[in-house]
PDB file of C-alpha atoms in Angstrom:
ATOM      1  CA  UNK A  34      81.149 106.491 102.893  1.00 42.00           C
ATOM      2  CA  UNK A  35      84.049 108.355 103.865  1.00 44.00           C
ATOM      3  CA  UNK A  36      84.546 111.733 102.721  1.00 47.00           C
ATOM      4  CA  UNK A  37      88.524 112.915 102.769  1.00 45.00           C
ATOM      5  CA  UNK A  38      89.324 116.533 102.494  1.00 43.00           C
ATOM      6  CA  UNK A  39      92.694 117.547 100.853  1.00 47.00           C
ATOM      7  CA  UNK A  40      94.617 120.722 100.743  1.00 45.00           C
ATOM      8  CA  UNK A  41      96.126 121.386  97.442  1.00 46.00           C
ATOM      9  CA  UNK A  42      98.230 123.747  96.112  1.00 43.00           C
ATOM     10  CA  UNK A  43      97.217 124.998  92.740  1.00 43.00           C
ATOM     11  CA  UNK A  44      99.774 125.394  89.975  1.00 46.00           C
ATOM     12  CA  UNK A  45      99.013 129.176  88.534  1.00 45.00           C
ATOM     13  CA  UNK A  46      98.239 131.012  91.293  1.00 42.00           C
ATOM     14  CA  UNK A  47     100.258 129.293  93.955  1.00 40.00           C
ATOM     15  CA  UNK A  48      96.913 129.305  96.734  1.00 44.00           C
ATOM     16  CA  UNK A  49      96.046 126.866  99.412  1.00 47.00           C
ATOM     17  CA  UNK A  50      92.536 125.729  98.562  1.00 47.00           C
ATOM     18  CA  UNK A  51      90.657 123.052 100.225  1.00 46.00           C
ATOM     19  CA  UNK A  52      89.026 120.224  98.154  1.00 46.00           C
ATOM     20  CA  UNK A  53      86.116 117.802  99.025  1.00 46.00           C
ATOM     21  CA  UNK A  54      86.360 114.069  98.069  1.00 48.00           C
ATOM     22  CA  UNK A  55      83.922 111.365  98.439  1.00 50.00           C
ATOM     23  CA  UNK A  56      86.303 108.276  98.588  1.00 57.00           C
ATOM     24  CA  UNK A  57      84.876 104.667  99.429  1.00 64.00           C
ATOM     25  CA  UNK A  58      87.009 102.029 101.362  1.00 67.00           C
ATOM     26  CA  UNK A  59      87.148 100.197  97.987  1.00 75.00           C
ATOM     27  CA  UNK A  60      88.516 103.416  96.115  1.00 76.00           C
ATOM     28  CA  UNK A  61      91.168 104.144  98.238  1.00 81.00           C
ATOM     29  CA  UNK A  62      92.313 100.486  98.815  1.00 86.00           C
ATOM     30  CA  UNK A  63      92.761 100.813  94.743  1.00 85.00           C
ATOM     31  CA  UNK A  64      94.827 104.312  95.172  1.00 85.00           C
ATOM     32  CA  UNK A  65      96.722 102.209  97.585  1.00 87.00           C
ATOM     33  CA  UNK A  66      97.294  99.518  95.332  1.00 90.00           C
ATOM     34  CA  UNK A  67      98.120 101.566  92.666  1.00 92.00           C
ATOM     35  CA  UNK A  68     101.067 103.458  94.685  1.00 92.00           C
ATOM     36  CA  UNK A  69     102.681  99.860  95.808  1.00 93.00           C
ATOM     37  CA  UNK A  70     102.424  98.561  92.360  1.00 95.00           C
ATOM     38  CA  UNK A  71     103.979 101.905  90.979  1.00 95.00           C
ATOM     39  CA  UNK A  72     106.837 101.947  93.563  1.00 94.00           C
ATOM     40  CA  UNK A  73     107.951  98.190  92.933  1.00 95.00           C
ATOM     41  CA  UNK A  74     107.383  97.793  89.014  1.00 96.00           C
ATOM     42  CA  UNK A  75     107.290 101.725  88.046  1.00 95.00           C
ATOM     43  CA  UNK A  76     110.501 101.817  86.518  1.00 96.00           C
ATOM     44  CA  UNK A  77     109.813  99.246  83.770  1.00 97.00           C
ATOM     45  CA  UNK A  78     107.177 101.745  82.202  1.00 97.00           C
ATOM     46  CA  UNK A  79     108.874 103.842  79.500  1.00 97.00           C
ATOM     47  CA  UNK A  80     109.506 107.436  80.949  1.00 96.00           C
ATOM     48  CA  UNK A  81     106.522 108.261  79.297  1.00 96.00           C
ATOM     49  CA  UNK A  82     103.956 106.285  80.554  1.00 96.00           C
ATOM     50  CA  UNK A  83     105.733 107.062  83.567  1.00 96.00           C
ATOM     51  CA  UNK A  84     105.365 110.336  83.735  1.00 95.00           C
ATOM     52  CA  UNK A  85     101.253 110.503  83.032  1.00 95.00           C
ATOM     53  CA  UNK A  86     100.929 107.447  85.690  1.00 95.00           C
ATOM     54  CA  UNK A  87     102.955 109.226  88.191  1.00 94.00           C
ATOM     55  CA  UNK A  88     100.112 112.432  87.837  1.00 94.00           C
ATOM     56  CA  UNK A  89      97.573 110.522  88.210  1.00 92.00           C
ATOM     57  CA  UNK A  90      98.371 108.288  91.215  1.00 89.00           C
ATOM     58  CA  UNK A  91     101.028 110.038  93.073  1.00 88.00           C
ATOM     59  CA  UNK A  92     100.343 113.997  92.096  1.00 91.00           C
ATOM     60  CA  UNK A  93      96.652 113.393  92.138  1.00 89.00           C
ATOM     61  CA  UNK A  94      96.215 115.344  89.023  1.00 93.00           C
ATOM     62  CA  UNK A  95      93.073 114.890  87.027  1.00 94.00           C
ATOM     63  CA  UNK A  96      93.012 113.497  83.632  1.00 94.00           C
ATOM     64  CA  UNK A  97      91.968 116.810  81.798  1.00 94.00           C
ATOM     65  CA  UNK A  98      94.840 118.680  83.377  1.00 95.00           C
ATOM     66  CA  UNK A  99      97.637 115.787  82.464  1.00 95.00           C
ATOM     67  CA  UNK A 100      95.983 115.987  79.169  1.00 95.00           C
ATOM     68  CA  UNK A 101      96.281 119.795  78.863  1.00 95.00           C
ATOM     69  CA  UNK A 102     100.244 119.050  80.255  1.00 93.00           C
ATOM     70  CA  UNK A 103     100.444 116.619  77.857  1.00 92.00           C
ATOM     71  CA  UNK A 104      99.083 117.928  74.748  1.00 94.00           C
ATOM     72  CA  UNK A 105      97.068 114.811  74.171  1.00 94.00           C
ATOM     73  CA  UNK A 106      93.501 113.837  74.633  1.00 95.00           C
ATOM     74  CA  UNK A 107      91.776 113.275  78.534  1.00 95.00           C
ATOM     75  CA  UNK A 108      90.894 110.066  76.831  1.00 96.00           C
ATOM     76  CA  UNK A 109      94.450 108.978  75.438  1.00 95.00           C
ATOM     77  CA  UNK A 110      95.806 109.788  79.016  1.00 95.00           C
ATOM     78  CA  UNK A 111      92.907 107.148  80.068  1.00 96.00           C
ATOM     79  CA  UNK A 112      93.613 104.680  78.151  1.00 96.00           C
ATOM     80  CA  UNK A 113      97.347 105.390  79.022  1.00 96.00           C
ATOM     81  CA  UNK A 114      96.517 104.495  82.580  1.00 95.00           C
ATOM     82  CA  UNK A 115      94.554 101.505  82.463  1.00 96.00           C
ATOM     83  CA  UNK A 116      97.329 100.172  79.946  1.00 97.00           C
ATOM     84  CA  UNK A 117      99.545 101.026  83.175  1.00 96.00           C
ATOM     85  CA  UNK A 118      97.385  99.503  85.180  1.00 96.00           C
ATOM     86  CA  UNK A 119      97.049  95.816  83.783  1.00 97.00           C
ATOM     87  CA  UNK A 120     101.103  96.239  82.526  1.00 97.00           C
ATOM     88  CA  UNK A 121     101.786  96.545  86.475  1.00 97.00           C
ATOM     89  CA  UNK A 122      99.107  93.781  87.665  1.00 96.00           C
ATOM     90  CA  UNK A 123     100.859  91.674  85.034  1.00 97.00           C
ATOM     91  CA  UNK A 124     104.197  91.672  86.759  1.00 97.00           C
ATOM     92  CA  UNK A 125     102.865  91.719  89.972  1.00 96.00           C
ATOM     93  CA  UNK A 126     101.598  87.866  88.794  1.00 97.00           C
ATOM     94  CA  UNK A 127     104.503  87.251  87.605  1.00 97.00           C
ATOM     95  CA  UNK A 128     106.820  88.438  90.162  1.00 96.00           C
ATOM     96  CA  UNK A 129     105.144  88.892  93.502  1.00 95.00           C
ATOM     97  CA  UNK A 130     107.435  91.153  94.555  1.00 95.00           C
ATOM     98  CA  UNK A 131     104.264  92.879  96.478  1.00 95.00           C
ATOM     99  CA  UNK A 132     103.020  89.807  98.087  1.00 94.00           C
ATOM    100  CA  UNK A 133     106.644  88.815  99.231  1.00 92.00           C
ATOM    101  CA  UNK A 134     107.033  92.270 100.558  1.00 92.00           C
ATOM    102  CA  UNK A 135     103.390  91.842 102.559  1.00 92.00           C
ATOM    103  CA  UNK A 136     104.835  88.263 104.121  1.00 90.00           C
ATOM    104  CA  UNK A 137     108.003  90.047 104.965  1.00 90.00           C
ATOM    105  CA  UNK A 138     106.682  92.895 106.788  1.00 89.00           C
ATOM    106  CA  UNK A 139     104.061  90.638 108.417  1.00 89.00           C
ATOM    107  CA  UNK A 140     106.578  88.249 109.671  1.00 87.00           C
ATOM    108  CA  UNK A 141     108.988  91.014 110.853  1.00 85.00           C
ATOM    109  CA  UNK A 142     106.264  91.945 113.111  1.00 86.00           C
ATOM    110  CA  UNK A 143     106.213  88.622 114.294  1.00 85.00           C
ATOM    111  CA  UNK A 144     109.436  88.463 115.281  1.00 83.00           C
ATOM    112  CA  UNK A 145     108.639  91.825 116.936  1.00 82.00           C
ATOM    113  CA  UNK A 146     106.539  90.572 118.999  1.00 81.00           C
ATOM    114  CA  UNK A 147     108.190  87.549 119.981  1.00 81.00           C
ATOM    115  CA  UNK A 148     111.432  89.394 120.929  1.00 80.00           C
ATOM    116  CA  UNK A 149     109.040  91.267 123.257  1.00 78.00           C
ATOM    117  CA  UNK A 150     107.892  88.461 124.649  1.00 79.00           C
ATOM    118  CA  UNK A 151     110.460  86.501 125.524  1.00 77.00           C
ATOM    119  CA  UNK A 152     112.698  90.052 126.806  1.00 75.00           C
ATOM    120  CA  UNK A 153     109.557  90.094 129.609  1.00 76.00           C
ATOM    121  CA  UNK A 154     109.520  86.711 129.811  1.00 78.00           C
ATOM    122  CA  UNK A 155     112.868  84.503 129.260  1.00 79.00           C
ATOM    123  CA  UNK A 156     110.842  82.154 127.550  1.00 72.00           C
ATOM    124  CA  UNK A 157     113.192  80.347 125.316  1.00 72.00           C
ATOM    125  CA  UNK A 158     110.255  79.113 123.036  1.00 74.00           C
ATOM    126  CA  UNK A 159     109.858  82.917 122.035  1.00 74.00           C
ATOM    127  CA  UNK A 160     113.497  82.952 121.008  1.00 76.00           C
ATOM    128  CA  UNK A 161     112.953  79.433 119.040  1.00 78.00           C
ATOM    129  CA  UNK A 162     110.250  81.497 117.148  1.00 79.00           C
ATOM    130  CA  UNK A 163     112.097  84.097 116.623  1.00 79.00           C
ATOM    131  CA  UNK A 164     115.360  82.093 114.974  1.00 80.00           C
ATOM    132  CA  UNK A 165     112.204  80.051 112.795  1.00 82.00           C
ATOM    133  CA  UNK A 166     110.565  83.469 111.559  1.00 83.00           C
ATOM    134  CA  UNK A 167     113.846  84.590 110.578  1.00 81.00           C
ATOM    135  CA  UNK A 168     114.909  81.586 108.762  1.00 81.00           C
ATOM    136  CA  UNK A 169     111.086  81.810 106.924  1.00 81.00           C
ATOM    137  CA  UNK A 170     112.347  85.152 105.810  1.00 80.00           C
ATOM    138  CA  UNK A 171     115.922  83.650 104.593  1.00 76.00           C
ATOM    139  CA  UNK A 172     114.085  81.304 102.510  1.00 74.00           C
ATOM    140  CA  UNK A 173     111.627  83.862 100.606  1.00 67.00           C
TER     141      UNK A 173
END
């Protein structure tokens, strides 16, 4: 169990108070997933849905407050969300535009770490890596 503490400003009065969450590995690996989902396909959602999903997973806002915001119910802004949810995990199947992004980054650290190797080392089979990584990347 991991507990995360969080200092939020509140909207009305403008005060620091501190805040107490009990977040599991698997909760926040869901927030994460949720925030790399929203910055790659977020812009297809209407401004709408937009709007309410950005509250919830970027402004951390709770579903009776968007709701107040809103003027709708806590469970229309819900429903709104999990509608978000599987729209984004939809074109995530689709597109892999996350996944490719994951390979990318994991590759550039490859080459990373072969352009160390071979700068302490000379070794022209790091530099072959390297030139192979790269062209990996070209091809994705």
């Amino acid at each position: 169990m991991l507990i995360v503490m969080k200092v939020c400003k509140e909207k009305i009065l403008d005060t620091q108070r501190l805040f107490v969450y009990d977040i599991t590995g698997d909760d926040m690996e869901k927030i994460v997933e949720q925030g790399m989902l929203y910055d790659f396909y977020g812009e297809l959602l209407t401004p709408h849905q937009r709007r309410i999903y950005e509250d919830v997973v970027v402004h951390d806002l709770s579903l009776s407050e968007i709701a107040k915001e809103q003027g709708i119910s806590r469970q229309g802004v819900h429903d709104l969300v999990r509608r978000c949810d599987k729209t984004l995990e939809e074109y995530e199947r689709k597109l892999k535009l996350v996944e490719k992004f994951h390979e990318t980054r994991k590759m550039a650290q490859e080459i990373c770490q072969a352009a160390r190797a071979y700068r302490e080392s000379q070794d022209a089979g790091q530099l072959l890596k390297i030139e192979q990584i790269a062209e990996e990347i070209m091809e994705l």
